[in-house]
Short mmCIF file of C-alpha atoms and ligand atoms in Angstrom, two decimals:
data_model
loop_
_atom_site.label_atom_id
_atom_site.label_comp_id
_atom_site.label_asym_id
_atom_site.label_seq_id
_atom_site.Cartn_x
_atom_site.Cartn_y
_atom_site.Cartn_z
CA MET A 30 -27.01 -19.76 -0.78
CA THR A 31 -23.26 -19.80 -1.44
CA HIS A 32 -21.30 -16.58 -1.79
CA PRO A 33 -18.39 -16.09 -4.19
CA PRO A 34 -15.12 -16.23 -2.24
CA ASN A 35 -13.70 -12.91 -1.17
CA LEU A 36 -10.24 -12.98 -2.72
CA LYS A 37 -9.00 -10.09 -0.58
CA GLU A 38 -10.02 -11.96 2.54
CA LEU A 39 -8.40 -15.18 1.34
CA VAL A 40 -5.09 -13.55 0.56
CA GLY A 41 -5.12 -11.35 3.68
CA ILE A 42 -5.63 -14.34 5.93
CA GLN A 43 -2.94 -16.35 4.17
CA ALA A 44 -0.42 -13.52 4.57
CA ALA A 45 -1.22 -13.21 8.27
CA GLY A 46 -0.34 -16.89 8.55
CA MET A 47 3.23 -16.07 7.47
CA VAL A 48 3.83 -14.00 10.60
CA GLN A 49 5.89 -15.72 13.28
CA THR A 50 5.75 -15.11 16.98
CA ASP A 51 8.01 -12.39 18.44
CA SER A 52 7.92 -10.46 15.14
CA VAL A 53 7.71 -6.76 14.50
CA VAL A 54 5.05 -6.45 11.79
CA GLY A 55 4.39 -3.54 9.42
CA LEU A 56 0.63 -3.23 9.12
CA GLY A 57 -0.50 -2.05 5.68
CA THR A 58 -3.54 0.00 4.76
CA GLY A 59 -6.62 -0.72 2.67
CA SER A 60 -9.43 -3.23 2.40
CA THR A 61 -7.09 -6.23 1.88
CA ALA A 62 -4.88 -5.21 4.79
CA VAL A 63 -7.99 -5.04 6.98
CA PHE A 64 -8.46 -8.81 6.60
CA MET A 65 -4.79 -9.38 7.40
CA ILE A 66 -4.94 -7.22 10.55
CA LYS A 67 -8.13 -8.91 11.75
CA GLU A 68 -6.56 -12.33 11.26
CA LEU A 69 -3.45 -11.26 13.16
CA GLY A 70 -5.73 -10.09 15.95
CA ARG A 71 -7.43 -13.48 15.96
CA ARG A 72 -4.06 -15.23 16.14
CA VAL A 73 -2.98 -12.98 19.02
CA LYS A 74 -6.13 -13.83 20.97
CA GLU A 75 -6.56 -17.50 20.07
CA GLU A 76 -3.04 -18.74 19.37
CA GLY A 77 -1.02 -16.56 21.74
CA LEU A 78 0.91 -15.03 18.83
CA GLN A 79 3.22 -12.36 20.22
CA ILE A 80 3.77 -9.46 17.86
CA VAL A 81 4.29 -5.75 17.80
CA GLY A 82 2.57 -3.84 14.99
CA ILE A 83 3.82 -0.70 13.24
CA PRO A 84 0.80 0.75 11.43
CA THR A 85 1.05 2.58 8.11
CA SER A 86 -1.98 4.79 8.73
CA PHE A 87 -4.35 6.16 11.34
CA ASP A 88 -6.98 3.65 10.17
CA SER A 89 -4.72 0.63 10.53
CA ASP A 90 -3.56 1.90 13.92
CA VAL A 91 -7.13 2.11 15.23
CA LEU A 92 -8.12 -1.26 13.74
CA ALA A 93 -5.05 -3.05 15.09
CA ARG A 94 -5.58 -1.70 18.60
CA THR A 95 -9.23 -2.76 18.42
CA CYS A 96 -8.07 -6.24 17.43
CA GLY A 97 -5.77 -6.47 20.45
CA ILE A 98 -2.47 -5.99 18.61
CA THR A 99 0.24 -4.13 20.52
CA ILE A 100 1.22 -0.99 18.60
CA ARG A 101 4.60 0.69 18.61
CA THR A 102 6.27 3.44 16.55
CA LEU A 103 9.51 3.41 14.58
CA ASP A 104 11.18 5.00 17.63
CA ASP A 105 10.51 1.86 19.67
CA VAL A 106 11.84 -0.88 17.38
CA LYS A 107 15.25 -1.67 15.93
CA SER A 108 13.90 -3.35 12.79
CA ILE A 109 10.75 -4.60 11.09
CA ASP A 110 10.64 -8.32 10.37
CA ILE A 111 7.76 -8.41 7.93
CA ALA A 112 5.36 -5.88 6.40
CA ILE A 113 2.12 -6.90 4.71
CA ASP A 114 0.35 -4.39 2.51
CA GLY A 115 -1.98 -4.11 -0.46
CA ALA A 116 -1.35 -2.49 -3.84
CA ASP A 117 -3.34 -0.77 -6.57
CA GLU A 118 -1.35 -2.12 -9.52
CA VAL A 119 1.32 -4.81 -9.88
CA ASP A 120 3.23 -5.27 -13.14
CA PRO A 121 5.03 -8.39 -14.45
CA ASN A 122 8.34 -7.00 -13.09
CA ARG A 123 6.82 -6.89 -9.58
CA GLN A 124 6.74 -3.10 -9.49
CA LEU A 125 3.79 -1.47 -7.79
CA ILE A 126 1.58 1.56 -7.66
CA LYS A 127 0.20 2.21 -4.18
CA GLY A 128 -1.56 5.09 -2.47
CA GLY A 129 -5.21 4.46 -3.28
CA GLY A 130 -5.81 5.17 0.39
CA ALA A 131 -3.42 8.17 0.43
CA ALA A 132 -1.17 6.28 2.87
CA HIS A 133 1.75 5.65 0.49
CA THR A 134 4.29 7.83 2.32
CA ARG A 135 4.16 5.88 5.56
CA GLU A 136 3.67 2.67 3.61
CA LYS A 137 6.88 3.21 1.65
CA ILE A 138 8.82 3.93 4.83
CA ILE A 139 7.55 0.84 6.64
CA ASP A 140 7.35 -1.56 3.69
CA GLY A 141 10.83 -0.45 2.62
CA LEU A 142 12.32 -0.99 6.07
CA ALA A 143 10.87 -4.49 6.44
CA LYS A 144 13.18 -7.47 6.00
CA THR A 145 10.35 -9.11 4.06
CA PHE A 146 7.66 -7.09 2.28
CA VAL A 147 4.62 -9.17 1.36
CA VAL A 148 2.13 -7.65 -1.10
CA VAL A 149 -1.45 -8.88 -0.90
CA ILE A 150 -3.74 -8.36 -3.90
CA ASP A 151 -6.59 -9.91 -5.74
CA GLU A 152 -6.15 -10.73 -9.41
CA SER A 153 -7.78 -7.47 -10.55
CA LYS A 154 -4.59 -5.60 -9.53
CA LEU A 155 -2.37 -7.35 -12.09
CA VAL A 156 -1.56 -5.13 -15.09
CA ASP A 157 0.65 -5.46 -18.15
CA ARG A 158 2.11 -2.02 -17.59
CA LEU A 159 1.99 0.34 -14.62
CA GLY A 160 -0.21 3.41 -14.86
CA ALA A 161 -2.54 1.92 -17.47
CA ASP A 162 -5.60 2.44 -15.29
CA PHE A 163 -4.32 3.92 -12.06
CA PRO A 164 -2.66 7.33 -11.70
CA VAL A 165 0.47 7.80 -9.60
CA PRO A 166 -0.47 9.30 -6.21
CA VAL A 167 1.82 12.14 -5.18
CA GLU A 168 1.75 13.53 -1.63
CA VAL A 169 2.52 17.25 -1.70
CA ILE A 170 2.75 19.92 0.97
CA PRO A 171 -0.17 22.34 0.41
CA PHE A 172 2.18 25.35 0.10
CA ALA A 173 3.66 23.86 -3.08
CA LEU A 174 0.47 22.54 -4.68
CA ASN A 175 0.41 24.71 -7.82
CA PRO A 176 4.12 24.52 -8.77
CA VAL A 177 4.08 20.75 -8.24
CA MET A 178 0.97 20.41 -10.46
CA GLU A 179 2.70 22.45 -13.16
CA GLU A 180 5.90 20.42 -12.97
CA LEU A 181 3.99 17.12 -13.10
CA GLN A 182 2.32 18.38 -16.27
CA ARG A 183 5.67 19.45 -17.71
CA ILE A 184 7.12 15.95 -17.25
CA GLY A 185 4.19 14.41 -19.12
CA GLY A 186 1.62 13.78 -16.41
CA ASN A 187 -2.03 14.72 -16.18
CA PRO A 188 -2.30 15.85 -12.54
CA LYS A 189 -5.57 16.11 -10.62
CA LEU A 190 -5.99 17.11 -6.99
CA ARG A 191 -7.62 14.25 -5.08
CA THR A 192 -10.89 15.33 -3.46
CA GLY A 193 -13.13 13.60 -0.98
CA GLY A 194 -15.91 12.83 -3.45
CA GLY A 195 -19.24 12.49 -1.69
CA LYS A 196 -17.63 12.02 1.71
CA LYS A 197 -15.76 15.34 2.01
CA VAL A 198 -15.85 18.71 0.34
CA GLY A 199 -12.42 19.75 -0.93
CA PRO A 200 -9.07 17.98 -0.95
CA VAL A 201 -8.23 14.71 0.74
CA ILE A 202 -5.82 15.45 3.59
CA THR A 203 -3.25 12.78 4.43
CA ASP A 204 -2.28 11.55 7.90
CA GLN A 205 0.63 14.02 7.62
CA GLY A 206 -1.67 16.98 6.88
CA ASN A 207 -0.76 17.19 3.19
CA MET A 208 -2.65 16.88 -0.11
CA VAL A 209 -2.57 14.21 -2.80
CA ILE A 210 -2.27 14.77 -6.54
CA ASP A 211 -3.20 11.83 -8.77
CA ALA A 212 -0.99 12.06 -11.84
CA SER A 213 -1.79 9.83 -14.82
CA PHE A 214 0.88 9.09 -17.40
CA ASP A 215 0.25 7.62 -20.86
CA THR A 216 3.19 5.29 -20.36
CA ILE A 217 5.70 4.69 -17.59
CA PRO A 218 8.64 3.12 -19.45
CA ASP A 219 10.97 3.32 -16.45
CA PRO A 220 9.10 3.31 -13.10
CA GLY A 221 12.29 3.76 -11.06
CA ARG A 222 13.29 6.83 -13.01
CA LEU A 223 9.82 8.38 -12.77
CA GLU A 224 9.75 7.66 -9.04
CA GLN A 225 12.98 9.63 -8.58
CA THR A 226 11.97 12.43 -10.98
CA ILE A 227 8.71 13.04 -9.12
CA ASN A 228 10.36 12.90 -5.71
CA ASN A 229 12.91 15.49 -6.85
CA ILE A 230 10.18 18.11 -7.37
CA PRO A 231 10.42 20.55 -4.44
CA GLY A 232 7.31 20.21 -2.27
CA VAL A 233 6.74 16.53 -3.05
CA LEU A 234 6.92 14.32 0.01
CA GLU A 235 6.55 10.89 -1.64
CA ASN A 236 4.88 9.19 -4.57
CA GLY A 237 3.14 5.85 -4.96
CA LEU A 238 5.60 4.11 -7.28
CA PHE A 239 7.11 1.24 -5.27
CA VAL A 240 10.10 0.01 -7.25
CA ASP A 241 12.09 -3.10 -6.35
CA LEU A 242 10.51 -3.29 -2.90
CA ALA A 243 8.22 -6.32 -3.06
CA ASP A 244 9.73 -9.60 -1.83
CA VAL A 245 6.64 -11.79 -2.03
CA ILE A 246 3.41 -11.10 -3.93
CA LEU A 247 0.37 -13.12 -2.94
CA ILE A 248 -2.44 -13.05 -5.50
CA GLY A 249 -5.95 -14.20 -4.72
CA GLU A 250 -7.51 -15.62 -7.87
CA SER A 251 -10.72 -17.40 -8.73
CA GLY A 252 -9.28 -19.98 -11.14
CA THR A 253 -10.96 -21.35 -14.25
CA ASP A 254 -12.58 -24.09 -12.16
CA GLY A 255 -14.18 -21.41 -9.99
CA ILE A 256 -12.15 -22.45 -6.96
CA ALA A 257 -10.44 -19.58 -5.18
CA ARG A 258 -6.76 -19.99 -4.48
CA VAL A 259 -3.66 -17.99 -3.66
CA ARG A 260 -0.75 -17.86 -6.10
CA THR A 261 2.70 -16.56 -5.22
CA MET A 262 4.59 -14.32 -7.64
C1 LIG B 319 -3.34 2.61 0.53
C2 LIG B 319 -2.84 1.57 -0.40
C3 LIG B 319 -3.60 0.29 -0.47
O1 LIG B 319 -2.77 -0.74 -0.05
C4 LIG B 319 -4.08 0.07 -1.87
O2 LIG B 319 -4.89 1.18 -2.24
C5 LIG B 319 -4.87 -1.22 -2.02
O3 LIG B 319 -6.06 -1.13 -1.33
P1 LIG B 319 -7.14 -2.30 -1.31
O4 LIG B 319 -6.53 -3.46 -0.59
O5 LIG B 319 -8.31 -1.68 -0.57
O6 LIG B 319 -7.49 -2.63 -2.72
O7 LIG B 319 -1.87 1.72 -1.10
O8 LIG B 319 -2.60 3.80 0.41
#
């Protein structure tokens, strides 16, 4: 029996192939990044690839170490050569929403520092306009939760505290010990402006609008002929 190709796997593996030896690599978070990290681990073991990884989350840290990738922090490196990370939405202007895994604060630091930021998505992440289906994740210090919720509402958002669903009672807590508000907006005419407006609210640490950061976007798509391929945007 043949299985449909896993587009996240395809694109994750292809992105890992872009990494050159002696690189400092920002390791993204999420199910697509998992394939990229595993492939980097394979290349380390089988091809002698020499890299240092800077993980964007606890999860990616643990996975990368398990895969045999040497891990360092931002205190140990002078620069990041390449970062590879997933996204929740990508618009035609190459702007992104990230933070589906509540890791967007570290992701924005590391992806933003990288000389080359490669985004890895399957075709389902392409949207005509940002925010159509996915709210903007906002990391907030717990002390400021209520005033931040009120301000997000005042600027036109519909804020909801992210909770653990079936896996955890109560709010999702980030790797920094904060909470996440998912704020939906009917329209986001100017993502850069909204990014700054949200970040200016006292108590907000970072939000998931990634504006003018992506250098390369790799899209895994099935194609009308049913053959999976990777397209660059
Ligand atoms: C985590 C992220 C992820 O990169 C984003 O949610 C995409 O995840 P996936 O590859 O599992 O679809 O921003 O904070």
